[in-house]
Tab-separated table of C-alpha atoms and ligand atoms in Angstrom:
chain	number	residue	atom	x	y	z
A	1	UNK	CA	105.776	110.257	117.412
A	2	UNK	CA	105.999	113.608	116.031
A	3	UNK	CA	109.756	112.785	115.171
A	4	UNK	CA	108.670	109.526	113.199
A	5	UNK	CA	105.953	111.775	111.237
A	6	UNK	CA	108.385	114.364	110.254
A	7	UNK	CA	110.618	111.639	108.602
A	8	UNK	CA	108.200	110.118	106.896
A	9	UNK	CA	106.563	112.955	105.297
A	10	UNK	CA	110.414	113.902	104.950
A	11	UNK	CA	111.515	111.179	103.017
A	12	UNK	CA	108.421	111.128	101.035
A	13	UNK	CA	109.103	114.449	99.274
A	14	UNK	CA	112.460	113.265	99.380
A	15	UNK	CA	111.247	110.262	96.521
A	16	UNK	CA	108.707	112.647	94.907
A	17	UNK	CA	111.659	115.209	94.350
A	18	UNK	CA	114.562	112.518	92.990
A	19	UNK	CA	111.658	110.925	90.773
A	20	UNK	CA	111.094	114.585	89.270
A	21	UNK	CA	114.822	115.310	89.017
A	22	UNK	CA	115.224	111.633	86.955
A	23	UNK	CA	112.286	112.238	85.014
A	24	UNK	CA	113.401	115.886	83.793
A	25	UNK	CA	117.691	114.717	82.986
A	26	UNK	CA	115.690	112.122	81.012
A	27	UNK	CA	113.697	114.232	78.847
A	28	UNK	CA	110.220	113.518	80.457
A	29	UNK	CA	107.315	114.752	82.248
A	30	UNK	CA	106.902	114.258	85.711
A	31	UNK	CA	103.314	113.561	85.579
A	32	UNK	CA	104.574	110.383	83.851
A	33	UNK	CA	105.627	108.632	86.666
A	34	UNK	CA	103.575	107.650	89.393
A	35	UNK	CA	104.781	106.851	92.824
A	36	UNK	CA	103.744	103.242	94.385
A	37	UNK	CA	104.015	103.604	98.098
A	38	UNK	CA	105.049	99.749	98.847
A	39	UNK	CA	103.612	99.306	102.544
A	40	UNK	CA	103.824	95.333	103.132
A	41	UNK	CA	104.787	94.818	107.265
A	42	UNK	CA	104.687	99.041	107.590
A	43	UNK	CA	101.457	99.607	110.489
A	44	UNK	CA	98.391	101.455	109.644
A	45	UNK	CA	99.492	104.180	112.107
A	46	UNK	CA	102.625	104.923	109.873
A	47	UNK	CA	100.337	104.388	106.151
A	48	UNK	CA	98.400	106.753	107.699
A	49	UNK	CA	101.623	109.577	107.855
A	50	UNK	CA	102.419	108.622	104.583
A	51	UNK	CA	98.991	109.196	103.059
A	52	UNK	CA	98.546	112.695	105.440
A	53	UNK	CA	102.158	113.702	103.898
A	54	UNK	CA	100.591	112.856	100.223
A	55	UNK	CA	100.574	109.304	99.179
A	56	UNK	CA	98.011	108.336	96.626
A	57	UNK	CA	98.979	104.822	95.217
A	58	UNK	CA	99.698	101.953	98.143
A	59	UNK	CA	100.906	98.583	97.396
A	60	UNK	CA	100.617	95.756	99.471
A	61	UNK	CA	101.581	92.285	98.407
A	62	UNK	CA	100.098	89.867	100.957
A	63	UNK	CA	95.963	89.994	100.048
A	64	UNK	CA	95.018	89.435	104.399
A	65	UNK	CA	97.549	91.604	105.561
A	66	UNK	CA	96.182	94.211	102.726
A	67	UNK	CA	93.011	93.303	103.825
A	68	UNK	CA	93.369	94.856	107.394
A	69	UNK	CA	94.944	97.733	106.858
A	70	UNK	CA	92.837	98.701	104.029
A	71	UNK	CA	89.500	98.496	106.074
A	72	UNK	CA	91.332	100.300	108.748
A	73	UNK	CA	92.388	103.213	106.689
A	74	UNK	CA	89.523	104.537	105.520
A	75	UNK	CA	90.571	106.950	102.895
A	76	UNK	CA	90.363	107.389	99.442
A	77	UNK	CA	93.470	106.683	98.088
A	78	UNK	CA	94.231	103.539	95.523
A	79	UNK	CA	95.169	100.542	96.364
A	80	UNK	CA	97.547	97.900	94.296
A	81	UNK	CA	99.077	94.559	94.698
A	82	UNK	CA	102.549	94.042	94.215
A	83	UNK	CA	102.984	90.292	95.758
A	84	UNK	CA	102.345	86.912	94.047
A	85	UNK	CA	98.932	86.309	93.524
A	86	UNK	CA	97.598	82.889	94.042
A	87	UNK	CA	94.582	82.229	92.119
A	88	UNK	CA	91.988	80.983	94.935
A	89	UNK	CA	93.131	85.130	96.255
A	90	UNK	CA	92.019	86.314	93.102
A	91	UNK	CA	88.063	87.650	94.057
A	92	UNK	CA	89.946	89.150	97.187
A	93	UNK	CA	92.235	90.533	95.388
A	94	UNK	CA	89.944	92.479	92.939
A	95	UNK	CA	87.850	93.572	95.745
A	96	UNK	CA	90.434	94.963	97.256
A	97	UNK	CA	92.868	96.446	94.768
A	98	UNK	CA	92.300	98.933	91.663
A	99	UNK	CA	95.555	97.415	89.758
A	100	UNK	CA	97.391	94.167	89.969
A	101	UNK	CA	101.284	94.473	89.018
A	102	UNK	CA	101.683	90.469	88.932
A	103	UNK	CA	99.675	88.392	86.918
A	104	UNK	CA	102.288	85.641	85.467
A	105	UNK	CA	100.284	82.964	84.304
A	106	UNK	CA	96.916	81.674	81.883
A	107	UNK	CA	95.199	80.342	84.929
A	108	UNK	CA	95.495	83.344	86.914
A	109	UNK	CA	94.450	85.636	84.357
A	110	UNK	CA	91.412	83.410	83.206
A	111	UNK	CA	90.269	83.409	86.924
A	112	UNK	CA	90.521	87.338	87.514
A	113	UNK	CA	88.282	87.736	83.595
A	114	UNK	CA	85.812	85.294	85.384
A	115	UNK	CA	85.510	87.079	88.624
A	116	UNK	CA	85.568	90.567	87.340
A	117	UNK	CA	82.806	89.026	85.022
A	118	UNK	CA	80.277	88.139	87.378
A	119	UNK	CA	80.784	91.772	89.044
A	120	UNK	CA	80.469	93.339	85.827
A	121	UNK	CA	83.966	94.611	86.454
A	122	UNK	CA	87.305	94.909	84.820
A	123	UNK	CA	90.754	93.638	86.292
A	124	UNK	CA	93.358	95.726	85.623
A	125	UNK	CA	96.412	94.221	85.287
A	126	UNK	CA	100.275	94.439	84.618
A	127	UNK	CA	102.381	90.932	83.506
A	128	UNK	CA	105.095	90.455	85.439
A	129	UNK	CA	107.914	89.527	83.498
A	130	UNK	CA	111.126	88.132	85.093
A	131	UNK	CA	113.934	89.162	82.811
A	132	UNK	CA	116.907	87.264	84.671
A	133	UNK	CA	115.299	84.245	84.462
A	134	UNK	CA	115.775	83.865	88.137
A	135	UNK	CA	114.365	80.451	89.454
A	136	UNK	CA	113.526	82.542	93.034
A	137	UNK	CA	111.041	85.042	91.440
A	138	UNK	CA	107.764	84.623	89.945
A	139	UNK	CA	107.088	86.214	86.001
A	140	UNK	CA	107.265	85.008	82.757
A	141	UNK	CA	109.935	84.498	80.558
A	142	UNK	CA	110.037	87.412	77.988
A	143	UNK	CA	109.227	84.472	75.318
A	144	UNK	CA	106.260	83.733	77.034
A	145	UNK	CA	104.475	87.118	77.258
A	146	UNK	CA	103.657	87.487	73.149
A	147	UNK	CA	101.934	83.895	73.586
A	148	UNK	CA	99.879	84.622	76.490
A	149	UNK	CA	98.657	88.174	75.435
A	150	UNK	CA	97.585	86.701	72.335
A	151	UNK	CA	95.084	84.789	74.622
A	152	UNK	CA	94.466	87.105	77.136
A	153	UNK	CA	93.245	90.119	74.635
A	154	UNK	CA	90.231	88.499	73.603
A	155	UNK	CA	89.295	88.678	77.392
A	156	UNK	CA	86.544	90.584	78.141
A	157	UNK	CA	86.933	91.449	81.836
A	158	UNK	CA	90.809	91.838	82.142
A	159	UNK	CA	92.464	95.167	80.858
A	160	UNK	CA	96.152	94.750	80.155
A	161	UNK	CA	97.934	98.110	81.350
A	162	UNK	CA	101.508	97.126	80.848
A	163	UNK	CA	104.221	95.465	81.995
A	164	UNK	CA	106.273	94.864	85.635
A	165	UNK	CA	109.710	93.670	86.869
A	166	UNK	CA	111.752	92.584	89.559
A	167	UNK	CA	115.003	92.996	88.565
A	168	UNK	CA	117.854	91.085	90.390
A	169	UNK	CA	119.340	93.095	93.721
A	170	UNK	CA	122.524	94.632	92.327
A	171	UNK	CA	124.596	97.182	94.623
A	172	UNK	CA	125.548	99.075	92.139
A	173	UNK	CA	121.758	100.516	90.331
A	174	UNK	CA	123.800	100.931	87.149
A	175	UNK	CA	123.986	97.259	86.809
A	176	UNK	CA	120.022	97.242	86.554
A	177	UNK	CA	119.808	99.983	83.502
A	178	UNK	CA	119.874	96.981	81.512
A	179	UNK	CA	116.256	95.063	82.598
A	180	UNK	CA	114.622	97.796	82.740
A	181	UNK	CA	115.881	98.801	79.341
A	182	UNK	CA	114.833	95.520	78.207
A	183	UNK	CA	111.373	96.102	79.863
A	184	UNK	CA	111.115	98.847	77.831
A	185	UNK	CA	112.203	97.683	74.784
A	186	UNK	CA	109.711	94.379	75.086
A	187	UNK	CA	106.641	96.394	75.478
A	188	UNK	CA	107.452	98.281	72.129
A	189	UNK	CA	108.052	95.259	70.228
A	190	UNK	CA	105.016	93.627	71.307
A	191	UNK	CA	103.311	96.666	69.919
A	192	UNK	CA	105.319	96.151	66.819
A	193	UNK	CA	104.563	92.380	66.483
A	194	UNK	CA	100.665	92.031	67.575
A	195	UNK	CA	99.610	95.915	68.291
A	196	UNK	CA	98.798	95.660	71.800
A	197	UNK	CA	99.583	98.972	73.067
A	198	UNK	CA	100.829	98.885	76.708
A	199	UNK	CA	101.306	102.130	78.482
A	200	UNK	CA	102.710	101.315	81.831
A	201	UNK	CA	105.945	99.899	82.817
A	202	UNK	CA	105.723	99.048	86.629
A	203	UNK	CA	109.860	98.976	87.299
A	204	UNK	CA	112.272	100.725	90.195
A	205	UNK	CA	112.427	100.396	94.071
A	206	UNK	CA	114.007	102.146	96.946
A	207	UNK	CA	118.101	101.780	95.637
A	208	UNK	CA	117.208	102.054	91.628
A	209	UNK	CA	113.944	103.842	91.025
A	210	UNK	CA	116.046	106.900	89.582
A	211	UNK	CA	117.485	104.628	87.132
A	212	UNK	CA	114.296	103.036	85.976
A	213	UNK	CA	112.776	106.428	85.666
A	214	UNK	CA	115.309	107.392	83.201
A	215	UNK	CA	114.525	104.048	80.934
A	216	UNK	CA	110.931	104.704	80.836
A	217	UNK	CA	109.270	103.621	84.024
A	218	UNK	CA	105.790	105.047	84.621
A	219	UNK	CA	105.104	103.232	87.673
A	220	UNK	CA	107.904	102.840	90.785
A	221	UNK	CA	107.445	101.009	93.606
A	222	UNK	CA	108.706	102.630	96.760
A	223	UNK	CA	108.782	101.125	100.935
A	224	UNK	CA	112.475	101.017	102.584
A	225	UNK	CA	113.179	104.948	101.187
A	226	UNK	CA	110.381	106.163	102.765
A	227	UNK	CA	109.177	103.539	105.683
A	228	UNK	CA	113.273	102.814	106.603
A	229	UNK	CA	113.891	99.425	106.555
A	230	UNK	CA	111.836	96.431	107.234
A	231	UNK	CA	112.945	93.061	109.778
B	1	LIG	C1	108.861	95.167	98.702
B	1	LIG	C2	108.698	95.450	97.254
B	1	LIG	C3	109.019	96.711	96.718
B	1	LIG	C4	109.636	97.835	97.519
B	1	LIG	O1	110.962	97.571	97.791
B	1	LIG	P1	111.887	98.645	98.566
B	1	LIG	O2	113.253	98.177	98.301
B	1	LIG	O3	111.492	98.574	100.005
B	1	LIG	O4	111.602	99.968	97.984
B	1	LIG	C5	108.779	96.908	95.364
B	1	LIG	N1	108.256	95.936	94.581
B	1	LIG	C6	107.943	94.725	95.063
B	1	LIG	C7	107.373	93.716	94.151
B	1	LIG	C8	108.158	94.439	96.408
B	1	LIG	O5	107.861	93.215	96.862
């Protein structure tokens, strides 16, 4: 037990440290990039480590798994969801989390301004944005995301944050500079073309978070570097 806390802690300020060292070779300022602590199939007892040893920012991407731990852990640390969210898990979803990274789609977005309506809330949200154009993962096509931000602005409930990806697995992390480059270079041209500013770009995970650092990411989204990896 004590073994398994040391490593996680370990491995945590292992992350923290490579995301500073990629964030100053690039030019930029730490403080810029926050560190998602992806937790999907990790136990409550090893969340808990992880949040003792400094975690702030926990993402889950299954709404009932999220659901238990998140009642279990009772501290106050945020909370966001990476996974594919399914609209009828949308008033769950904004109960539970203070971001979403995944919102792909008019209906799900229209659902999440209704609910955060009758709560007098607002969703925060990211688009997810699938680059490759892989049939296997959710996101829009980077054609789509002009059109459907020129419907979602004039919603009154949902704030749009930014942008997220999910690059294709490449062994080489090189390979990936080029998504998240393109991430990058989509959220300045919709600034350019309808002035929607968008200040986050949700991109990186355990084997090419230093990489997406260096194009710009303000958001990375961390489990198998810090939990080891998952069956
Ligand atoms: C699981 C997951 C991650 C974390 O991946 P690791 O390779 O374990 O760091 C990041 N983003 C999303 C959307 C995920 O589903």
């Amino acid at each position: 037990m004590a073994l398994v806390m040391f490593e996680v802690a370990r491995n945590l300020r292992r992350v923290q440290e490579r995301i500073r060292a990629a964030a100053e070779r690039s030019g930029r300022d730490p403080q810029d990039v926050k560190l998602v602590v992806v937790t999907k199939t990790v136990s409550p007892e090893r969340i808990r480590e992880a949040i003792e040893a400094g975690a702030t920012i926990l993402g889950e991407n299954y709404v009932q798994e999220a659901r238990r731990k998140i009642a279990e852990l009772e501290y106050p640390v945020s909370w966001h969801f990476i996974g594919h969210l399914q609209t009828n898990k949308a008033k769950q979803a904004l109960e539970l989390f203070e971001l979403i990274h995944s919102v792909d789609n008019l209906r799900v977005a229209r659902e999440l301004n209704r609910r955060a309506g009758r709560t007098r809330r607002v969703a925060r949200v990211l688009l997810q944005v699938n680059l490759a154009g892989e049939t296997t993962k959710s996101g829009l096509h980077p054609q789509e995301v002009i059109p459907l931000l020129r419907e979602l602005v004039g919603f009154p409930h949902l704030s749009i944050e930014g942008l997220m990806t999910l690059p294709p697995f490449t062994p080489d992390p090189e390979d990936v500079r080029v998504y998240f480059r393109a991430l990058r270079k989509l959220r300045d041209s919709i600034f350019q073309e309808i002035g929607v500013p968008l200040r986050e770009l949700s991109m990186g995970m355990s084997h090419d978070f230093e990489v997406a650092v260096e194009e710009g990411a303000t958001m990375v989204r961390v489990g198998t570097a810090i939990f080891g990896s998952r069956n």
